[in-house]
């Protein structure tokens, strides 16, 4: 994901960070099988789907900003190169550390049996999420109460990398790129809604998947960029408040998820706020997201499932925030400096 050159005049960095912290918070309960005890859910009387909201931030903002990257990239090679530099360095390092450090330390198998297992080596396919990923390692976190997955958060990268590749197809369109993309997104939304309501017996299993809504959110966010909607001119507090109220009133509908939520996110994201300098000292969102799940699983394992969700949440942030800053300054930022090498 790319942020505008004027990143300190908008709030996308803040929203992305909010999404990452929100996911960590929700995982602190889900990984302990205490999802019914989520404090924020109880405060809100379970009126909002927090998971969809947090992930909706990621996919909507990503679609909008990746569309901008497509428009500003000099070629397909330049576009794909920038995507690789943004995602692969940290992901590769995390996967290697997972297999060769975390796995041997936490497996209940012998080290010899662990490395003889084909699934230890096949985990390395996770380095390239677009081809599918592996969640478990032999003997690792088998006694964790929630799940055995080493890094369950990475399922979203499957979607991210696939839509990145799909957006690359726009470079094959020389004329009327926006019009063709608008037609594609319109058809996608129509098919999704027809399938959702089973209108006229219309039914495709692939559109029933929980993850499909996030593909639609991504492309809807991208479409908002190509349509040149002037969010910076209409993102008044009155407009944001009005959309937020309407979203709350219709929160249980698929239309609220696919249209009102992205509109709310893009209105807030395009507005300059007191949080616009969130990434002033470094963009830690991706690092937090990729690192937090295995850290939470390790803490749960070490506590023998006795750690409480609020403690798990705070400890995860205390460990991962410094690691994410280290990752940004020593790894991610250094690779991003190479983005102009391929044109």
JSON list of C-alpha atoms in Angstrom, two decimals, residues 90-255:
[
{"chain": "A", "resi": 90, "resn": "UNK", "atom": "CA", "xyz": [9.28, -8.22, 6.11]},
{"chain": "A", "resi": 91, "resn": "UNK", "atom": "CA", "xyz": [7.04, -11.14, 5.18]},
{"chain": "A", "resi": 92, "resn": "UNK", "atom": "CA", "xyz": [10.05, -13.17, 4.02]},
{"chain": "A", "resi": 93, "resn": "UNK", "atom": "CA", "xyz": [11.97, -12.42, 7.21]},
{"chain": "A", "resi": 94, "resn": "UNK", "atom": "CA", "xyz": [8.99, -13.30, 9.42]},
{"chain": "A", "resi": 95, "resn": "UNK", "atom": "CA", "xyz": [8.41, -16.59, 7.59]},
{"chain": "A", "resi": 96, "resn": "UNK", "atom": "CA", "xyz": [12.08, -17.58, 7.86]},
{"chain": "A", "resi": 97, "resn": "UNK", "atom": "CA", "xyz": [12.16, -16.73, 11.58]},
{"chain": "A", "resi": 98, "resn": "UNK", "atom": "CA", "xyz": [8.92, -18.65, 12.05]},
{"chain": "A", "resi": 99, "resn": "UNK", "atom": "CA", "xyz": [10.27, -21.84, 10.48]},
{"chain": "A", "resi": 100, "resn": "UNK", "atom": "CA", "xyz": [13.84, -21.74, 11.78]},
{"chain": "A", "resi": 101, "resn": "UNK", "atom": "CA", "xyz": [13.47, -20.05, 15.19]},
{"chain": "A", "resi": 102, "resn": "UNK", "atom": "CA", "xyz": [9.89, -20.03, 16.48]},
{"chain": "A", "resi": 103, "resn": "UNK", "atom": "CA", "xyz": [9.12, -23.55, 15.26]},
{"chain": "A", "resi": 104, "resn": "UNK", "atom": "CA", "xyz": [12.11, -25.31, 16.86]},
{"chain": "A", "resi": 105, "resn": "UNK", "atom": "CA", "xyz": [11.62, -23.37, 20.12]},
{"chain": "A", "resi": 106, "resn": "UNK", "atom": "CA", "xyz": [7.92, -24.16, 20.53]},
{"chain": "A", "resi": 107, "resn": "UNK", "atom": "CA", "xyz": [7.40, -27.51, 18.82]},
{"chain": "A", "resi": 108, "resn": "UNK", "atom": "CA", "xyz": [6.55, -30.51, 20.97]},
{"chain": "A", "resi": 109, "resn": "UNK", "atom": "CA", "xyz": [8.32, -32.71, 18.46]},
{"chain": "A", "resi": 110, "resn": "UNK", "atom": "CA", "xyz": [12.03, -33.43, 18.56]},
{"chain": "A", "resi": 111, "resn": "UNK", "atom": "CA", "xyz": [14.11, -30.99, 16.52]},
{"chain": "A", "resi": 112, "resn": "UNK", "atom": "CA", "xyz": [15.08, -33.85, 14.19]},
{"chain": "A", "resi": 113, "resn": "UNK", "atom": "CA", "xyz": [11.46, -34.87, 13.60]},
{"chain": "A", "resi": 114, "resn": "UNK", "atom": "CA", "xyz": [10.43, -31.25, 13.15]},
{"chain": "A", "resi": 115, "resn": "UNK", "atom": "CA", "xyz": [12.93, -30.63, 10.34]},
{"chain": "A", "resi": 116, "resn": "UNK", "atom": "CA", "xyz": [12.25, -34.00, 8.73]},
{"chain": "A", "resi": 117, "resn": "UNK", "atom": "CA", "xyz": [8.59, -33.12, 8.42]},
{"chain": "A", "resi": 118, "resn": "UNK", "atom": "CA", "xyz": [7.59, -31.89, 4.98]},
{"chain": "A", "resi": 119, "resn": "UNK", "atom": "CA", "xyz": [5.12, -29.45, 6.52]},
{"chain": "A", "resi": 120, "resn": "UNK", "atom": "CA", "xyz": [8.00, -27.57, 8.18]},
{"chain": "A", "resi": 121, "resn": "UNK", "atom": "CA", "xyz": [9.45, -26.84, 4.77]},
{"chain": "A", "resi": 122, "resn": "UNK", "atom": "CA", "xyz": [6.15, -26.35, 2.97]},
{"chain": "A", "resi": 123, "resn": "UNK", "atom": "CA", "xyz": [5.40, -23.49, 5.37]},
{"chain": "A", "resi": 124, "resn": "UNK", "atom": "CA", "xyz": [7.87, -21.45, 3.32]},
{"chain": "A", "resi": 125, "resn": "UNK", "atom": "CA", "xyz": [5.22, -21.18, 0.59]},
{"chain": "A", "resi": 126, "resn": "UNK", "atom": "CA", "xyz": [3.67, -18.59, 2.91]},
{"chain": "A", "resi": 127, "resn": "UNK", "atom": "CA", "xyz": [6.33, -16.19, 1.63]},
{"chain": "A", "resi": 128, "resn": "UNK", "atom": "CA", "xyz": [4.16, -15.90, -1.50]},
{"chain": "A", "resi": 129, "resn": "UNK", "atom": "CA", "xyz": [0.58, -15.56, -0.17]},
{"chain": "A", "resi": 130, "resn": "UNK", "atom": "CA", "xyz": [-0.99, -15.14, -3.60]},
{"chain": "A", "resi": 131, "resn": "UNK", "atom": "CA", "xyz": [-0.41, -18.88, -4.11]},
{"chain": "A", "resi": 132, "resn": "UNK", "atom": "CA", "xyz": [-2.03, -19.75, -0.77]},
{"chain": "A", "resi": 133, "resn": "UNK", "atom": "CA", "xyz": [-0.46, -20.09, 2.65]},
{"chain": "A", "resi": 134, "resn": "UNK", "atom": "CA", "xyz": [0.06, -22.63, 5.41]},
{"chain": "A", "resi": 135, "resn": "UNK", "atom": "CA", "xyz": [-1.03, -21.78, 8.94]},
{"chain": "A", "resi": 136, "resn": "UNK", "atom": "CA", "xyz": [0.42, -24.56, 11.09]},
{"chain": "A", "resi": 137, "resn": "UNK", "atom": "CA", "xyz": [3.82, -26.04, 11.87]},
{"chain": "A", "resi": 138, "resn": "UNK", "atom": "CA", "xyz": [4.33, -29.58, 13.23]},
{"chain": "A", "resi": 139, "resn": "UNK", "atom": "CA", "xyz": [3.94, -29.74, 17.00]},
{"chain": "A", "resi": 140, "resn": "UNK", "atom": "CA", "xyz": [3.73, -25.96, 17.40]},
{"chain": "A", "resi": 141, "resn": "UNK", "atom": "CA", "xyz": [1.05, -24.43, 19.66]},
{"chain": "A", "resi": 142, "resn": "UNK", "atom": "CA", "xyz": [-0.83, -27.72, 19.78]},
{"chain": "A", "resi": 143, "resn": "UNK", "atom": "CA", "xyz": [-2.06, -27.01, 23.32]},
{"chain": "A", "resi": 144, "resn": "UNK", "atom": "CA", "xyz": [-3.14, -23.41, 22.67]},
{"chain": "A", "resi": 145, "resn": "UNK", "atom": "CA", "xyz": [-6.79, -23.04, 23.53]},
{"chain": "A", "resi": 146, "resn": "UNK", "atom": "CA", "xyz": [-7.78, -20.97, 20.50]},
{"chain": "A", "resi": 147, "resn": "UNK", "atom": "CA", "xyz": [-6.03, -22.37, 17.47]},
{"chain": "A", "resi": 148, "resn": "UNK", "atom": "CA", "xyz": [-2.75, -23.90, 16.36]},
{"chain": "A", "resi": 149, "resn": "UNK", "atom": "CA", "xyz": [-2.08, -21.45, 13.56]},
{"chain": "A", "resi": 150, "resn": "UNK", "atom": "CA", "xyz": [1.28, -19.71, 13.80]},
{"chain": "A", "resi": 151, "resn": "UNK", "atom": "CA", "xyz": [0.22, -16.55, 12.00]},
{"chain": "A", "resi": 152, "resn": "UNK", "atom": "CA", "xyz": [-3.46, -16.54, 11.19]},
{"chain": "A", "resi": 153, "resn": "UNK", "atom": "CA", "xyz": [-3.45, -12.84, 10.25]},
{"chain": "A", "resi": 154, "resn": "UNK", "atom": "CA", "xyz": [-1.69, -13.63, 6.99]},
{"chain": "A", "resi": 155, "resn": "UNK", "atom": "CA", "xyz": [-4.91, -14.86, 5.35]},
{"chain": "A", "resi": 156, "resn": "UNK", "atom": "CA", "xyz": [-5.64, -11.25, 4.41]},
{"chain": "A", "resi": 157, "resn": "UNK", "atom": "CA", "xyz": [-2.38, -11.10, 2.44]},
{"chain": "A", "resi": 158, "resn": "UNK", "atom": "CA", "xyz": [-3.77, -13.78, 0.14]},
{"chain": "A", "resi": 159, "resn": "UNK", "atom": "CA", "xyz": [-6.47, -11.32, -0.85]},
{"chain": "A", "resi": 160, "resn": "UNK", "atom": "CA", "xyz": [-4.11, -8.33, -0.91]},
{"chain": "A", "resi": 161, "resn": "UNK", "atom": "CA", "xyz": [-1.58, -9.91, -3.26]},
{"chain": "A", "resi": 162, "resn": "UNK", "atom": "CA", "xyz": [-4.23, -11.30, -5.57]},
{"chain": "A", "resi": 163, "resn": "UNK", "atom": "CA", "xyz": [-5.94, -7.94, -5.94]},
{"chain": "A", "resi": 164, "resn": "UNK", "atom": "CA", "xyz": [-2.54, -6.32, -6.49]},
{"chain": "A", "resi": 165, "resn": "UNK", "atom": "CA", "xyz": [-2.02, -8.66, -9.42]},
{"chain": "A", "resi": 166, "resn": "UNK", "atom": "CA", "xyz": [-5.55, -8.03, -10.67]},
{"chain": "A", "resi": 167, "resn": "UNK", "atom": "CA", "xyz": [-4.97, -4.28, -10.59]},
{"chain": "A", "resi": 168, "resn": "UNK", "atom": "CA", "xyz": [-1.82, -4.84, -12.65]},
{"chain": "A", "resi": 169, "resn": "UNK", "atom": "CA", "xyz": [-4.06, -5.93, -15.53]},
{"chain": "A", "resi": 170, "resn": "UNK", "atom": "CA", "xyz": [-5.09, -2.29, -15.89]},
{"chain": "A", "resi": 171, "resn": "UNK", "atom": "CA", "xyz": [-1.70, -1.61, -17.48]},
{"chain": "A", "resi": 172, "resn": "UNK", "atom": "CA", "xyz": [-2.88, -3.70, -20.44]},
{"chain": "A", "resi": 173, "resn": "UNK", "atom": "CA", "xyz": [-5.67, -1.19, -21.05]},
{"chain": "A", "resi": 174, "resn": "UNK", "atom": "CA", "xyz": [-4.44, 1.80, -23.01]},
{"chain": "A", "resi": 175, "resn": "UNK", "atom": "CA", "xyz": [-7.67, 3.71, -23.46]},
{"chain": "A", "resi": 176, "resn": "UNK", "atom": "CA", "xyz": [-10.65, 4.36, -21.21]},
{"chain": "A", "resi": 177, "resn": "UNK", "atom": "CA", "xyz": [-9.05, 2.58, -18.28]},
{"chain": "A", "resi": 178, "resn": "UNK", "atom": "CA", "xyz": [-11.40, 4.19, -15.75]},
{"chain": "A", "resi": 179, "resn": "UNK", "atom": "CA", "xyz": [-14.48, 3.33, -17.80]},
{"chain": "A", "resi": 180, "resn": "UNK", "atom": "CA", "xyz": [-13.50, -0.33, -18.14]},
{"chain": "A", "resi": 181, "resn": "UNK", "atom": "CA", "xyz": [-12.69, -0.55, -14.45]},
{"chain": "A", "resi": 182, "resn": "UNK", "atom": "CA", "xyz": [-15.99, 1.08, -13.52]},
{"chain": "A", "resi": 183, "resn": "UNK", "atom": "CA", "xyz": [-17.86, -1.48, -15.62]},
{"chain": "A", "resi": 184, "resn": "UNK", "atom": "CA", "xyz": [-15.95, -4.34, -13.98]},
{"chain": "A", "resi": 185, "resn": "UNK", "atom": "CA", "xyz": [-16.66, -3.12, -10.44]},
{"chain": "A", "resi": 186, "resn": "UNK", "atom": "CA", "xyz": [-20.31, -2.46, -11.26]},
{"chain": "A", "resi": 187, "resn": "UNK", "atom": "CA", "xyz": [-20.75, -6.02, -12.57]},
{"chain": "A", "resi": 188, "resn": "UNK", "atom": "CA", "xyz": [-18.90, -7.42, -9.53]},
{"chain": "A", "resi": 189, "resn": "UNK", "atom": "CA", "xyz": [-21.21, -5.58, -7.14]},
{"chain": "A", "resi": 190, "resn": "UNK", "atom": "CA", "xyz": [-24.35, -6.58, -9.03]},
{"chain": "A", "resi": 191, "resn": "UNK", "atom": "CA", "xyz": [-23.34, -10.24, -9.07]},
{"chain": "A", "resi": 192, "resn": "UNK", "atom": "CA", "xyz": [-22.43, -10.14, -5.37]},
{"chain": "A", "resi": 193, "resn": "UNK", "atom": "CA", "xyz": [-25.77, -8.58, -4.39]},
{"chain": "A", "resi": 194, "resn": "UNK", "atom": "CA", "xyz": [-27.79, -10.94, -6.61]},
{"chain": "A", "resi": 195, "resn": "UNK", "atom": "CA", "xyz": [-25.99, -13.85, -4.99]},
{"chain": "A", "resi": 196, "resn": "UNK", "atom": "CA", "xyz": [-26.41, -12.43, -1.49]},
{"chain": "A", "resi": 197, "resn": "UNK", "atom": "CA", "xyz": [-30.18, -12.12, -1.88]},
{"chain": "A", "resi": 198, "resn": "UNK", "atom": "CA", "xyz": [-30.44, -15.27, -4.04]},
{"chain": "A", "resi": 199, "resn": "UNK", "atom": "CA", "xyz": [-32.44, -13.17, -6.49]},
{"chain": "A", "resi": 200, "resn": "UNK", "atom": "CA", "xyz": [-34.12, -15.26, -9.18]},
{"chain": "A", "resi": 201, "resn": "UNK", "atom": "CA", "xyz": [-32.32, -18.36, -8.04]},
{"chain": "A", "resi": 202, "resn": "UNK", "atom": "CA", "xyz": [-28.94, -16.77, -8.77]},
{"chain": "A", "resi": 203, "resn": "UNK", "atom": "CA", "xyz": [-26.25, -18.61, -6.82]},
{"chain": "A", "resi": 204, "resn": "UNK", "atom": "CA", "xyz": [-22.49, -19.02, -7.07]},
{"chain": "A", "resi": 205, "resn": "UNK", "atom": "CA", "xyz": [-20.68, -20.75, -4.21]},
{"chain": "A", "resi": 206, "resn": "UNK", "atom": "CA", "xyz": [-17.57, -18.62, -4.68]},
{"chain": "A", "resi": 207, "resn": "UNK", "atom": "CA", "xyz": [-19.60, -15.49, -3.91]},
{"chain": "A", "resi": 208, "resn": "UNK", "atom": "CA", "xyz": [-20.84, -17.01, -0.66]},
{"chain": "A", "resi": 209, "resn": "UNK", "atom": "CA", "xyz": [-17.37, -16.99, 0.87]},
{"chain": "A", "resi": 210, "resn": "UNK", "atom": "CA", "xyz": [-16.84, -14.69, 3.87]},
{"chain": "A", "resi": 211, "resn": "UNK", "atom": "CA", "xyz": [-13.68, -13.35, 2.24]},
{"chain": "A", "resi": 212, "resn": "UNK", "atom": "CA", "xyz": [-15.44, -12.29, -0.97]},
{"chain": "A", "resi": 213, "resn": "UNK", "atom": "CA", "xyz": [-16.83, -9.15, 0.65]},
{"chain": "A", "resi": 214, "resn": "UNK", "atom": "CA", "xyz": [-13.27, -7.94, 1.22]},
{"chain": "A", "resi": 215, "resn": "UNK", "atom": "CA", "xyz": [-12.43, -8.32, -2.47]},
{"chain": "A", "resi": 216, "resn": "UNK", "atom": "CA", "xyz": [-15.50, -6.19, -3.21]},
{"chain": "A", "resi": 217, "resn": "UNK", "atom": "CA", "xyz": [-14.48, -3.62, -0.59]},
{"chain": "A", "resi": 218, "resn": "UNK", "atom": "CA", "xyz": [-11.02, -3.35, -2.13]},
{"chain": "A", "resi": 219, "resn": "UNK", "atom": "CA", "xyz": [-12.35, -2.78, -5.65]},
{"chain": "A", "resi": 220, "resn": "UNK", "atom": "CA", "xyz": [-14.98, -0.34, -4.41]},
{"chain": "A", "resi": 221, "resn": "UNK", "atom": "CA", "xyz": [-12.24, 1.65, -2.70]},
{"chain": "A", "resi": 222, "resn": "UNK", "atom": "CA", "xyz": [-10.19, 1.60, -5.90]},
{"chain": "A", "resi": 223, "resn": "UNK", "atom": "CA", "xyz": [-13.20, 2.73, -7.94]},
{"chain": "A", "resi": 224, "resn": "UNK", "atom": "CA", "xyz": [-13.64, 5.75, -5.67]},
{"chain": "A", "resi": 225, "resn": "UNK", "atom": "CA", "xyz": [-10.15, 6.85, -6.64]},
{"chain": "A", "resi": 226, "resn": "UNK", "atom": "CA", "xyz": [-10.64, 6.36, -10.38]},
{"chain": "A", "resi": 227, "resn": "UNK", "atom": "CA", "xyz": [-13.94, 8.26, -10.25]},
{"chain": "A", "resi": 228, "resn": "UNK", "atom": "CA", "xyz": [-12.00, 11.20, -8.75]},
{"chain": "A", "resi": 229, "resn": "UNK", "atom": "CA", "xyz": [-14.54, 11.73, -6.00]},
{"chain": "A", "resi": 230, "resn": "UNK", "atom": "CA", "xyz": [-13.42, 14.94, -4.25]},
{"chain": "A", "resi": 231, "resn": "UNK", "atom": "CA", "xyz": [-13.47, 13.63, -0.70]},
{"chain": "A", "resi": 232, "resn": "UNK", "atom": "CA", "xyz": [-11.26, 16.49, 0.47]},
{"chain": "A", "resi": 233, "resn": "UNK", "atom": "CA", "xyz": [-14.04, 18.93, -0.47]},
{"chain": "A", "resi": 234, "resn": "UNK", "atom": "CA", "xyz": [-16.96, 17.10, 1.11]},
{"chain": "A", "resi": 235, "resn": "UNK", "atom": "CA", "xyz": [-15.34, 15.61, 4.23]},
{"chain": "A", "resi": 236, "resn": "UNK", "atom": "CA", "xyz": [-16.85, 18.10, 6.65]},
{"chain": "A", "resi": 237, "resn": "UNK", "atom": "CA", "xyz": [-17.68, 16.95, 10.16]},
{"chain": "A", "resi": 238, "resn": "UNK", "atom": "CA", "xyz": [-21.34, 17.29, 9.27]},
{"chain": "A", "resi": 239, "resn": "UNK", "atom": "CA", "xyz": [-20.99, 14.96, 6.29]},
{"chain": "A", "resi": 240, "resn": "UNK", "atom": "CA", "xyz": [-18.93, 12.42, 8.25]},
{"chain": "A", "resi": 241, "resn": "UNK", "atom": "CA", "xyz": [-21.45, 12.49, 11.09]},
{"chain": "A", "resi": 242, "resn": "UNK", "atom": "CA", "xyz": [-24.37, 12.02, 8.70]},
{"chain": "A", "resi": 243, "resn": "UNK", "atom": "CA", "xyz": [-22.75, 9.03, 6.98]},
{"chain": "A", "resi": 244, "resn": "UNK", "atom": "CA", "xyz": [-21.80, 7.53, 10.36]},
{"chain": "A", "resi": 245, "resn": "UNK", "atom": "CA", "xyz": [-25.42, 7.79, 11.56]},
{"chain": "A", "resi": 246, "resn": "UNK", "atom": "CA", "xyz": [-26.81, 6.23, 8.38]},
{"chain": "A", "resi": 247, "resn": "UNK", "atom": "CA", "xyz": [-24.21, 3.46, 8.59]},
{"chain": "A", "resi": 248, "resn": "UNK", "atom": "CA", "xyz": [-25.24, 2.72, 12.18]},
{"chain": "A", "resi": 249, "resn": "UNK", "atom": "CA", "xyz": [-28.92, 2.64, 11.27]},
{"chain": "A", "resi": 250, "resn": "UNK", "atom": "CA", "xyz": [-28.30, 0.15, 8.44]},
{"chain": "A", "resi": 251, "resn": "UNK", "atom": "CA", "xyz": [-25.29, -1.59, 10.02]},
{"chain": "A", "resi": 252, "resn": "UNK", "atom": "CA", "xyz": [-26.70, -5.11, 9.66]},
{"chain": "A", "resi": 253, "resn": "UNK", "atom": "CA", "xyz": [-27.14, -4.87, 5.89]},
{"chain": "A", "resi": 254, "resn": "UNK", "atom": "CA", "xyz": [-24.63, -5.84, 3.23]},
{"chain": "A", "resi": 255, "resn": "UNK", "atom": "CA", "xyz": [-25.17, -2.43, 1.61]}
]
